[in-house]
Short mmCIF file of C-alpha atoms in Angstrom, two decimals:
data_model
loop_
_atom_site.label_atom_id
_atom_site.label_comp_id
_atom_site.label_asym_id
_atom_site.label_seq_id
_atom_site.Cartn_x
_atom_site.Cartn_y
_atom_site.Cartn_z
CA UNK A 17 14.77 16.40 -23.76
CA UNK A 18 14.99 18.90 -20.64
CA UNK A 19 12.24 21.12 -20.08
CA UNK A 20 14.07 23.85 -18.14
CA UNK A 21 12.51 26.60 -15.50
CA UNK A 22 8.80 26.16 -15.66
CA UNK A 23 6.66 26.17 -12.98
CA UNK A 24 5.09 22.33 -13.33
CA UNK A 25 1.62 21.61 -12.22
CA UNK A 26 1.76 19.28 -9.64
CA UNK A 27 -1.11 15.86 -8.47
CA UNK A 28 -1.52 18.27 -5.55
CA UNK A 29 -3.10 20.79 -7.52
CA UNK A 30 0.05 23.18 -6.56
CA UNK A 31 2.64 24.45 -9.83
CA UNK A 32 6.21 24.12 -8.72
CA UNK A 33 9.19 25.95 -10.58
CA UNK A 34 11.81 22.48 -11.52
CA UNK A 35 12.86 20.41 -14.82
CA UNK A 36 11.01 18.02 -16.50
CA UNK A 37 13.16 15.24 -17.98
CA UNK A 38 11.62 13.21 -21.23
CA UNK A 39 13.60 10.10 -23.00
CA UNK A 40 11.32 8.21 -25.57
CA UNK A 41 8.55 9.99 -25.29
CA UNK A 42 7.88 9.11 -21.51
CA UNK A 43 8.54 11.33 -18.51
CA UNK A 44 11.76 10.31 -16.13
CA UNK A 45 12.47 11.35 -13.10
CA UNK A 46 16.72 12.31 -13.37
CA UNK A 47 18.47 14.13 -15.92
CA UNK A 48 20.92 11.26 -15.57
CA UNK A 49 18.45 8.87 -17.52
CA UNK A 50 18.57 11.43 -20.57
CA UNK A 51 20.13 10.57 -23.33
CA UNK A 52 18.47 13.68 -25.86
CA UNK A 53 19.51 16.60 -23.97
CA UNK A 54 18.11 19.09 -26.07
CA UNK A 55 16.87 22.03 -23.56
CA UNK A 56 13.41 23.56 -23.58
CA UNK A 57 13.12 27.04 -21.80
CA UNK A 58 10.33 27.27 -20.25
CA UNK A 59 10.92 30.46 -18.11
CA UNK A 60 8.08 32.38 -16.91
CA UNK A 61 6.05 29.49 -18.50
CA UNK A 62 3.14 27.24 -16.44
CA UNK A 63 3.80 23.58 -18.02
CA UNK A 64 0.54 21.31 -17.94
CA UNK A 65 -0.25 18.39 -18.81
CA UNK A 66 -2.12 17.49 -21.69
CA UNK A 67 -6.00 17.37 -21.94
CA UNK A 68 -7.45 14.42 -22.54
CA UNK A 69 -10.82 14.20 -24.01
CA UNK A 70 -13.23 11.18 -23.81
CA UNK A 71 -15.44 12.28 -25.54
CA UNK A 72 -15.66 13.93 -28.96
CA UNK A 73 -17.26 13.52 -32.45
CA UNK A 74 -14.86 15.35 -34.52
CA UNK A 75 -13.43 19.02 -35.50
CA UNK A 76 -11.96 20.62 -38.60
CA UNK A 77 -14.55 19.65 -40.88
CA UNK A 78 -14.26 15.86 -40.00
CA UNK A 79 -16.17 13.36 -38.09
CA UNK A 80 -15.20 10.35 -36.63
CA UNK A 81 -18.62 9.12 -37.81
CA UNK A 82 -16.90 9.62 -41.05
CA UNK A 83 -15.41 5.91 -41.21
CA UNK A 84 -11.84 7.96 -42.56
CA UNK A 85 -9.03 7.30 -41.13
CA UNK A 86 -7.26 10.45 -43.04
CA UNK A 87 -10.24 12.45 -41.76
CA UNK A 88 -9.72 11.10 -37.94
CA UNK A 89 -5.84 12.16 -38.63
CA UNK A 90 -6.75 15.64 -39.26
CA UNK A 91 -9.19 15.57 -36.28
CA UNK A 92 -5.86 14.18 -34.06
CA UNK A 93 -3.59 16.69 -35.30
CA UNK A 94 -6.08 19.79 -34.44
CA UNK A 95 -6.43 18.39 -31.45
CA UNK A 96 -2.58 18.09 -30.38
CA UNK A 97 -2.07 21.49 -32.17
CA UNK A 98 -4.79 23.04 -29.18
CA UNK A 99 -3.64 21.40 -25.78
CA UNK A 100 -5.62 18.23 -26.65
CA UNK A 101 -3.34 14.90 -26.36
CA UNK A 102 -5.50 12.45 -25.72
CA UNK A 103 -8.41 11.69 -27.27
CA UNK A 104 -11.53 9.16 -27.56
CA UNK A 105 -13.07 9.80 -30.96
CA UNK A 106 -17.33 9.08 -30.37
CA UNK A 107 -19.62 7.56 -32.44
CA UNK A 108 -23.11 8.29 -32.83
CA UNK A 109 -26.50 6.48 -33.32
CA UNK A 110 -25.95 4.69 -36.66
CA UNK A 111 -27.39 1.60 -38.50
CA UNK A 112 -24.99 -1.57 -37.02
CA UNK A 113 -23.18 -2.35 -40.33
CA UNK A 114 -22.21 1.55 -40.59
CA UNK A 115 -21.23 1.62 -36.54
CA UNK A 116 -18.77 -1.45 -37.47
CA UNK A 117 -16.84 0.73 -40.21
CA UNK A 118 -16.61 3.73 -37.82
CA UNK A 119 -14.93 1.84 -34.92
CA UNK A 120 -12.66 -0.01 -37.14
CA UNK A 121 -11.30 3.49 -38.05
CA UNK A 122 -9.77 3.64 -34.45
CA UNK A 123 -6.83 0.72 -35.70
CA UNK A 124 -5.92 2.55 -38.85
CA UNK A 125 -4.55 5.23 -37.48
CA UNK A 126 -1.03 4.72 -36.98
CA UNK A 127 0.30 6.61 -33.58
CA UNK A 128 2.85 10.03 -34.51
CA UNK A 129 4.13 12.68 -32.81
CA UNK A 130 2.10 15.32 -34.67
CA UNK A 131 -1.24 13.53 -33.38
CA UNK A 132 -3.01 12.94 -29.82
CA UNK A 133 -2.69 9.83 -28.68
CA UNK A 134 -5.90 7.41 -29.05
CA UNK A 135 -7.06 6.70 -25.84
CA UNK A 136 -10.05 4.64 -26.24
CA UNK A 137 -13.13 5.22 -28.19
CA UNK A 138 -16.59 6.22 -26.76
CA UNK A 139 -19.82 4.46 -27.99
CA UNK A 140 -22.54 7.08 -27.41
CA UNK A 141 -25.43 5.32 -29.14
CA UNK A 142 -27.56 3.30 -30.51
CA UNK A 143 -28.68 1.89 -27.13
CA UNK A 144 -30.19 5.31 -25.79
CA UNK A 145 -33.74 6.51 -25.00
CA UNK A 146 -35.60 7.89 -28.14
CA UNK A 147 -37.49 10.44 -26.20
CA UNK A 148 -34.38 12.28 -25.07
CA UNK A 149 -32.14 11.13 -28.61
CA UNK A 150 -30.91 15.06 -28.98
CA UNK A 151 -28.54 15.17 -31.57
CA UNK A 152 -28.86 11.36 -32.53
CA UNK A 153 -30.90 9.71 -35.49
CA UNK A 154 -34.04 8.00 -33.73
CA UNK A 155 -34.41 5.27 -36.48
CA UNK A 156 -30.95 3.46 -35.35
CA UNK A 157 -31.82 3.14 -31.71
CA UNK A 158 -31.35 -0.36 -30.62
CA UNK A 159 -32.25 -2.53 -27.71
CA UNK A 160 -29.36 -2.99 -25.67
CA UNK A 161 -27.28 -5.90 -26.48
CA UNK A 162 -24.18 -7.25 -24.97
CA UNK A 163 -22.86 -9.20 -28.13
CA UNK A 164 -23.33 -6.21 -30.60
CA UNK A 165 -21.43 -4.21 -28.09
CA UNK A 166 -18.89 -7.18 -28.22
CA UNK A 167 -18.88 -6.77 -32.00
CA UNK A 168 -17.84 -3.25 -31.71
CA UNK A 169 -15.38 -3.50 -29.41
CA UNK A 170 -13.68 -6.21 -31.62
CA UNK A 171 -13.95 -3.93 -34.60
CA UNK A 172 -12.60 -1.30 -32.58
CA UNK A 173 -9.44 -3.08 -31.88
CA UNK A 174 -11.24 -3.66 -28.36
CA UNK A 175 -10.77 0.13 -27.43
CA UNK A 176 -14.17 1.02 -26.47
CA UNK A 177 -13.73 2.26 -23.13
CA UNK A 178 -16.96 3.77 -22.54
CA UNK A 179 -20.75 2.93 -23.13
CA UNK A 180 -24.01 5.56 -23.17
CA UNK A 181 -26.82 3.52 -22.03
CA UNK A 182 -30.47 4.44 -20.86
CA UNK A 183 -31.05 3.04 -17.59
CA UNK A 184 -34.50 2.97 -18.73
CA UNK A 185 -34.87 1.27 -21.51
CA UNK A 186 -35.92 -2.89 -21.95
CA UNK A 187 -33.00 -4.77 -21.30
CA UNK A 188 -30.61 -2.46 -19.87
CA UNK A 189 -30.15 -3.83 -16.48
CA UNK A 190 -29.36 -7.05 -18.26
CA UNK A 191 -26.62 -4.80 -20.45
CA UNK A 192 -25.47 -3.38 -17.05
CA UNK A 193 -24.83 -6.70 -15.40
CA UNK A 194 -23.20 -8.66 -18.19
CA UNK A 195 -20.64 -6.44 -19.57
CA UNK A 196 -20.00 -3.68 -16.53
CA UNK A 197 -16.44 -5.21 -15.92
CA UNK A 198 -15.59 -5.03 -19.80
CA UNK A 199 -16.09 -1.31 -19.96
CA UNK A 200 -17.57 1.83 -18.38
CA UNK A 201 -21.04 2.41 -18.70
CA UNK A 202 -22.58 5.85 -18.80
CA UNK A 203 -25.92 6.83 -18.09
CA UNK A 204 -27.37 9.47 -20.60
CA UNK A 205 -29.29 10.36 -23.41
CA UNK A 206 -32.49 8.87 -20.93
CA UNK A 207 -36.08 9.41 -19.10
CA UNK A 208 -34.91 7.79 -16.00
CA UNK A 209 -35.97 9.02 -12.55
CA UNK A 210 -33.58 8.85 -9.71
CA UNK A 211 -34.79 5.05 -8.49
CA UNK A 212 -34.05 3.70 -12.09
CA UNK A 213 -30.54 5.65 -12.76
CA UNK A 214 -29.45 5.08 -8.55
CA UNK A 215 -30.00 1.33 -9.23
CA UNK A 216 -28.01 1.43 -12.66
CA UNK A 217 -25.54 3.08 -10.51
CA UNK A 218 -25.37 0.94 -8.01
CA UNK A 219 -25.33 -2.24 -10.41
CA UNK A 220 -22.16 -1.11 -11.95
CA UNK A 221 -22.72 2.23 -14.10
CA UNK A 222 -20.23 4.72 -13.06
CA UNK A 223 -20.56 7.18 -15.25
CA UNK A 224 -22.50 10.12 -16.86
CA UNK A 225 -22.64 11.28 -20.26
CA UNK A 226 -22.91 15.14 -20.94
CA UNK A 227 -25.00 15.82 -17.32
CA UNK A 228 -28.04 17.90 -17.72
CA UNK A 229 -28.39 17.42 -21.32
CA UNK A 230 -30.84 14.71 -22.79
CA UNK A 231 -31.75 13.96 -19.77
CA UNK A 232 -34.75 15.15 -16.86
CA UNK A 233 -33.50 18.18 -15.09
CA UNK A 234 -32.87 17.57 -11.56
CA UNK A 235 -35.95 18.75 -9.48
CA UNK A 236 -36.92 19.01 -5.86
CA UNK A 237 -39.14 16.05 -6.02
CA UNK A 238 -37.33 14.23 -8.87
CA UNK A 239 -33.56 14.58 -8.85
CA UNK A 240 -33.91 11.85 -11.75
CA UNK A 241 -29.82 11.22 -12.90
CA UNK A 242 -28.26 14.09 -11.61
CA UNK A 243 -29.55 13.33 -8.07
CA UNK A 244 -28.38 9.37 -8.38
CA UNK A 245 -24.99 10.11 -9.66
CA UNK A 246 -24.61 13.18 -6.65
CA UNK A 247 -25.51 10.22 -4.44
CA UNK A 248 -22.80 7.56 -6.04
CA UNK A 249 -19.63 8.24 -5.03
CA UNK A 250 -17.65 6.79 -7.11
CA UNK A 251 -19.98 7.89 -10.18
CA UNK A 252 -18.01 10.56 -12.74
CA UNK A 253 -19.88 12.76 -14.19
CA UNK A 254 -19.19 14.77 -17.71
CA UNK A 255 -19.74 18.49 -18.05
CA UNK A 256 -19.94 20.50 -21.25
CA UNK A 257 -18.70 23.87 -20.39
CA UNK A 258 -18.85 26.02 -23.92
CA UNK A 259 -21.00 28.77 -22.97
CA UNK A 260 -23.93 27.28 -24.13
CA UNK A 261 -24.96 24.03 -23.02
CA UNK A 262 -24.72 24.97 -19.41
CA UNK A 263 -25.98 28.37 -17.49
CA UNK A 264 -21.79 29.45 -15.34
CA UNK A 265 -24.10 29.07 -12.49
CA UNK A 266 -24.48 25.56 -12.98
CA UNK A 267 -21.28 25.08 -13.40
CA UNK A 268 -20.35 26.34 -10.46
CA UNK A 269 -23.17 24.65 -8.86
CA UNK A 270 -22.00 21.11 -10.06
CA UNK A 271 -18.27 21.43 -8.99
CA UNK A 272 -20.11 22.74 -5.45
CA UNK A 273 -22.32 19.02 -5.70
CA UNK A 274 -19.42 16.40 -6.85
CA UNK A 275 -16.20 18.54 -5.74
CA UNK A 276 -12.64 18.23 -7.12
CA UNK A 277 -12.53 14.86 -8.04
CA UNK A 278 -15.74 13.20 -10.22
CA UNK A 279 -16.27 16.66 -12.88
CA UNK A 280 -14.93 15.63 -16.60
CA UNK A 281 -14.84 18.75 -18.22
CA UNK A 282 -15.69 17.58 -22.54
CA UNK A 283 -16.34 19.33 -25.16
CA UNK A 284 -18.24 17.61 -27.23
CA UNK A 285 -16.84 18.81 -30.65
CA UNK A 286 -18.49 18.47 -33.65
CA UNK A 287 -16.94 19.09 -36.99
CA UNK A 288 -17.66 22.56 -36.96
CA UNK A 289 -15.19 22.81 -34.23
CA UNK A 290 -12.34 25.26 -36.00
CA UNK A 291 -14.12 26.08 -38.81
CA UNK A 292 -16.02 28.92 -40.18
CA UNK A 293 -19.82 29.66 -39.41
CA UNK A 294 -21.70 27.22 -41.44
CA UNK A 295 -23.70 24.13 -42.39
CA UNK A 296 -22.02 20.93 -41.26
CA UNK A 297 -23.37 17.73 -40.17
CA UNK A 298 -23.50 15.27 -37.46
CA UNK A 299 -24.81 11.79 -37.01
CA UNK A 300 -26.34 12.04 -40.46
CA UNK A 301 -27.66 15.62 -39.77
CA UNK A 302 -27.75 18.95 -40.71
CA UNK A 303 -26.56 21.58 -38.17
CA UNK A 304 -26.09 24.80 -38.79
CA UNK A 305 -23.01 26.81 -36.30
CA UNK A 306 -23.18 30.03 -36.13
CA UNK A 307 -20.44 31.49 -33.26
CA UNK A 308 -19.19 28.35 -32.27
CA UNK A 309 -23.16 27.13 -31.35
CA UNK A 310 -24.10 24.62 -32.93
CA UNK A 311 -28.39 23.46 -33.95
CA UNK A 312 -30.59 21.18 -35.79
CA UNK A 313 -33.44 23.11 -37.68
CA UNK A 314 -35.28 22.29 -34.97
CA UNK A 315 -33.38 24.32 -32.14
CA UNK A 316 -31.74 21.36 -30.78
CA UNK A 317 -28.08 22.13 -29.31
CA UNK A 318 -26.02 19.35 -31.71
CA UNK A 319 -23.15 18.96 -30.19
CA UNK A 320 -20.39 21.90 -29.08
CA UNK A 321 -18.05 23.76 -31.73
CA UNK A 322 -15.77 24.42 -29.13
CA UNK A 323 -12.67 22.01 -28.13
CA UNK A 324 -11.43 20.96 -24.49
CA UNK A 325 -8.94 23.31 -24.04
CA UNK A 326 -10.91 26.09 -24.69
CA UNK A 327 -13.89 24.46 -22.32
CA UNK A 328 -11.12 24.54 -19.67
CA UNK A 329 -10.55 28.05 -20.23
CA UNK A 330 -14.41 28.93 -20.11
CA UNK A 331 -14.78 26.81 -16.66
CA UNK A 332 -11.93 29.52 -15.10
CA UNK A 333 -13.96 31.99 -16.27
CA UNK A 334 -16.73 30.99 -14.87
CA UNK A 335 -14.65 31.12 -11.41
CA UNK A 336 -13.98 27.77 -11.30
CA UNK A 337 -10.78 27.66 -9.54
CA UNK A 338 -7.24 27.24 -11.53
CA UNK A 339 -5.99 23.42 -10.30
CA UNK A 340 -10.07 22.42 -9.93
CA UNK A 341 -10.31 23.08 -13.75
CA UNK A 342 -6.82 21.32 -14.81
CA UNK A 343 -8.05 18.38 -12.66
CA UNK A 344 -11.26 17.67 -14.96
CA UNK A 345 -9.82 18.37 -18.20
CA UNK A 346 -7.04 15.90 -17.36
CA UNK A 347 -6.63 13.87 -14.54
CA UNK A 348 -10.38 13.20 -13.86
CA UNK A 349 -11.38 11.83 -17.66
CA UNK A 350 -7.97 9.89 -17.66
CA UNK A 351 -9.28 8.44 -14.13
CA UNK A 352 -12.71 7.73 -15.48
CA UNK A 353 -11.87 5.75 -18.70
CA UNK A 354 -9.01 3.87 -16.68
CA UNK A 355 -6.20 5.78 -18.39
CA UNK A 356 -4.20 7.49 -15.62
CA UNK A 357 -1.48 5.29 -15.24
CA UNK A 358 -0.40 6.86 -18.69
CA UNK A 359 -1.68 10.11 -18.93
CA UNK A 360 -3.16 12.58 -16.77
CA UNK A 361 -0.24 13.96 -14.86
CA UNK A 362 3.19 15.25 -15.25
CA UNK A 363 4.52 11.74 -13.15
CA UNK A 364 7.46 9.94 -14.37
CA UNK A 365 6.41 6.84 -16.38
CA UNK A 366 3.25 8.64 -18.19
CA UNK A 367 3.56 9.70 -21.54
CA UNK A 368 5.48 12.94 -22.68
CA UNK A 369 2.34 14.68 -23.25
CA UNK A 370 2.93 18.27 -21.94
CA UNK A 371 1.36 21.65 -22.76
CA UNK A 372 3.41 25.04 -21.90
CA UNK A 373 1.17 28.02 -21.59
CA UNK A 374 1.34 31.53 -20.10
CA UNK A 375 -0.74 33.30 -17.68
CA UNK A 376 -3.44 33.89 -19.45
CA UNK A 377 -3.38 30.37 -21.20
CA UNK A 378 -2.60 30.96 -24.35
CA UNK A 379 -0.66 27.41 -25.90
CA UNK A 380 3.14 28.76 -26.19
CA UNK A 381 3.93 25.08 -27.05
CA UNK A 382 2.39 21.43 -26.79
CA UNK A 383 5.40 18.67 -26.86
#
């Protein structure tokens, strides 16, 4: 295949009008290693690649938590369908016996053209902070505990590629040190104060889930998580950016604090995410969306209704600027899960996974 004429967004951030050659599904560099040389015009077309979202509960009246594979399929293919073509389905906090159905899910989906790709999977809960649980079921939260997480990851098909853990909680520095170099390990869903998150950090945690929510707010006196992972370098943090979760000045505000490089723009999706306004459930609970926002009875923001593309969209429209924005929704989360030697870019080598779009991104095609 030879994607003709568009103007191809480039690792530099720049777009640049030239072909794009594909042969088995993988980007090459030469026409000459072609052998389909069926011709996409892409004229007057900006060709991205595809998002990649780590992290995700579900959409299109499905949830991963749903332990069904032909449930997770539909979730895939409304994904691909919207710009989305990479994808870590996310669990939530469940009793263990139900977590170990959920993640076996991940290996009986086999991979197709018409779906995003699989990624990895995320593991938000159990082993969280019950005083900042959100969204998640309180009664399943578990002491942190290297060989359940083991157990998962084996039911998984070893996929789990990222961990929510409260820095706080007993045992979790124990967590932190004895299974950091099997997978990433996110802070979130916590009480922690700086001292407590900056030394998770600095033991090996390199990653935030959903900053700002379920978590202290960062304050003069007590810049708690947000604070420690501003002070980590190499810490990535997530960033919800539906309209809701997060005030446009704090989104502006965060790419200002961490810059180009550590912002993973997620959305968060619940099952509500392409459906009509509704009841719908996640994690085992009601939640009523109304306008793509999503609640408990209680008030409590469950999740986002909104998928990644879309969150892209909402972060240039909250003046975040054009490349900066196609950096977090794809080359950033494929960085942060370990990913971007196969997705994340339009380089030759990485998977086929390209989006065409006009100027005012709207999908004109996702190959």
């Amino acid at each position: 295949m030879i994607i003709k004429n568009g103007f191809v967004f480039q690792e530099d951030g720049t777009f640049l009008q030239k072909d794009l050659y594909v042969k088995n599904d993988r980007i090459v560099a030469s026409e000459a290693e072609v052998t389909d040389k069926t011709v996409i015009d892409a004229s007057g077309l900006k060709v991205i690649p595809g998002l990649v979202d780590v992290h995700s509960h579900g959409a299109k009246g499905h949830d991963f938590c749903d332990a069904d594979p032909e449930g997770l399929k539909v979730i895939l293919q409304y994904e691909k369908e919207h710009g989305i073509t990479s994808y870590c389905p996310t669990s939530m906090t469940l009793a263990k016996d139900q977590l170990m159905d959920i993640f076996a899910t991940a290996t009986k989906v086999e991979p197709s053209n018409e779906l995003a790709h699989i990624i990895g999977v995320n593991m938000e809960g159990p082993l969280i902070d019950i005083k900042k649980k959100g969204a998640q079921a309180g009664e399943y939260i578990s002491v942190p505990d290297a060989s359940f997480f083991r157990k998962c990851n084996e039911a998984s098909g070893n996929q789990i590629r990222l961990v929510t853990l409260a820095p706080n909680v007993d045992k979790a520095f124990d967590f932190i040190q004895e299974v950091k170099d099997e997978v990433v390990i996110s802070i979130g869903h916590t009480t922690a104060n700086y001292e407590c998150a900056k030394k998770a950090m600095d033991m090996g945690a390199k990653h935030v889930t959903h900053l700002y929510n379920a978590m202290p707010p960062f304050a003069h006196r007590d810049p708690g998580v947000v604070g420690a992972a501003c002070d980590t370098p190499d810490c990535m943090v997530e960033l919800i950016c539906d309209g809701f979760h997060i005030h446009p000045a704090t989104i502006r505000t965060t790419f200002k604090m961490f810059g180009d490089e550590r912002v993973v723009l997620i959305s968060d999706s619940m099952m509500a995410t392409g459906m009509p306004n509704g009841k719908y459930e996640l994690g085992g609970q009601e939640v009523t969306m109304t306008d793509c926002f999503a609640a408990l009875s209680d008030g409590t923001i469950a999740g986002s209704a909104t998928n990644l593309f879309d969150c892209m969209k909402k972060a240039m429209e909250f003046g975040i600027p054009e490349a900066t924005a196609i950096f977090a929704a794809t080359r950033n989360p494929a960085k942060s899960i370990g990913v971007y030697d196969k997705v994340g870019s339009l380089t030759a080598g990485k998977y086929a996974d390209i989006v065409l779009v006009n100027d005012n991104y709207e999908i004109q095609q996702v190959i």
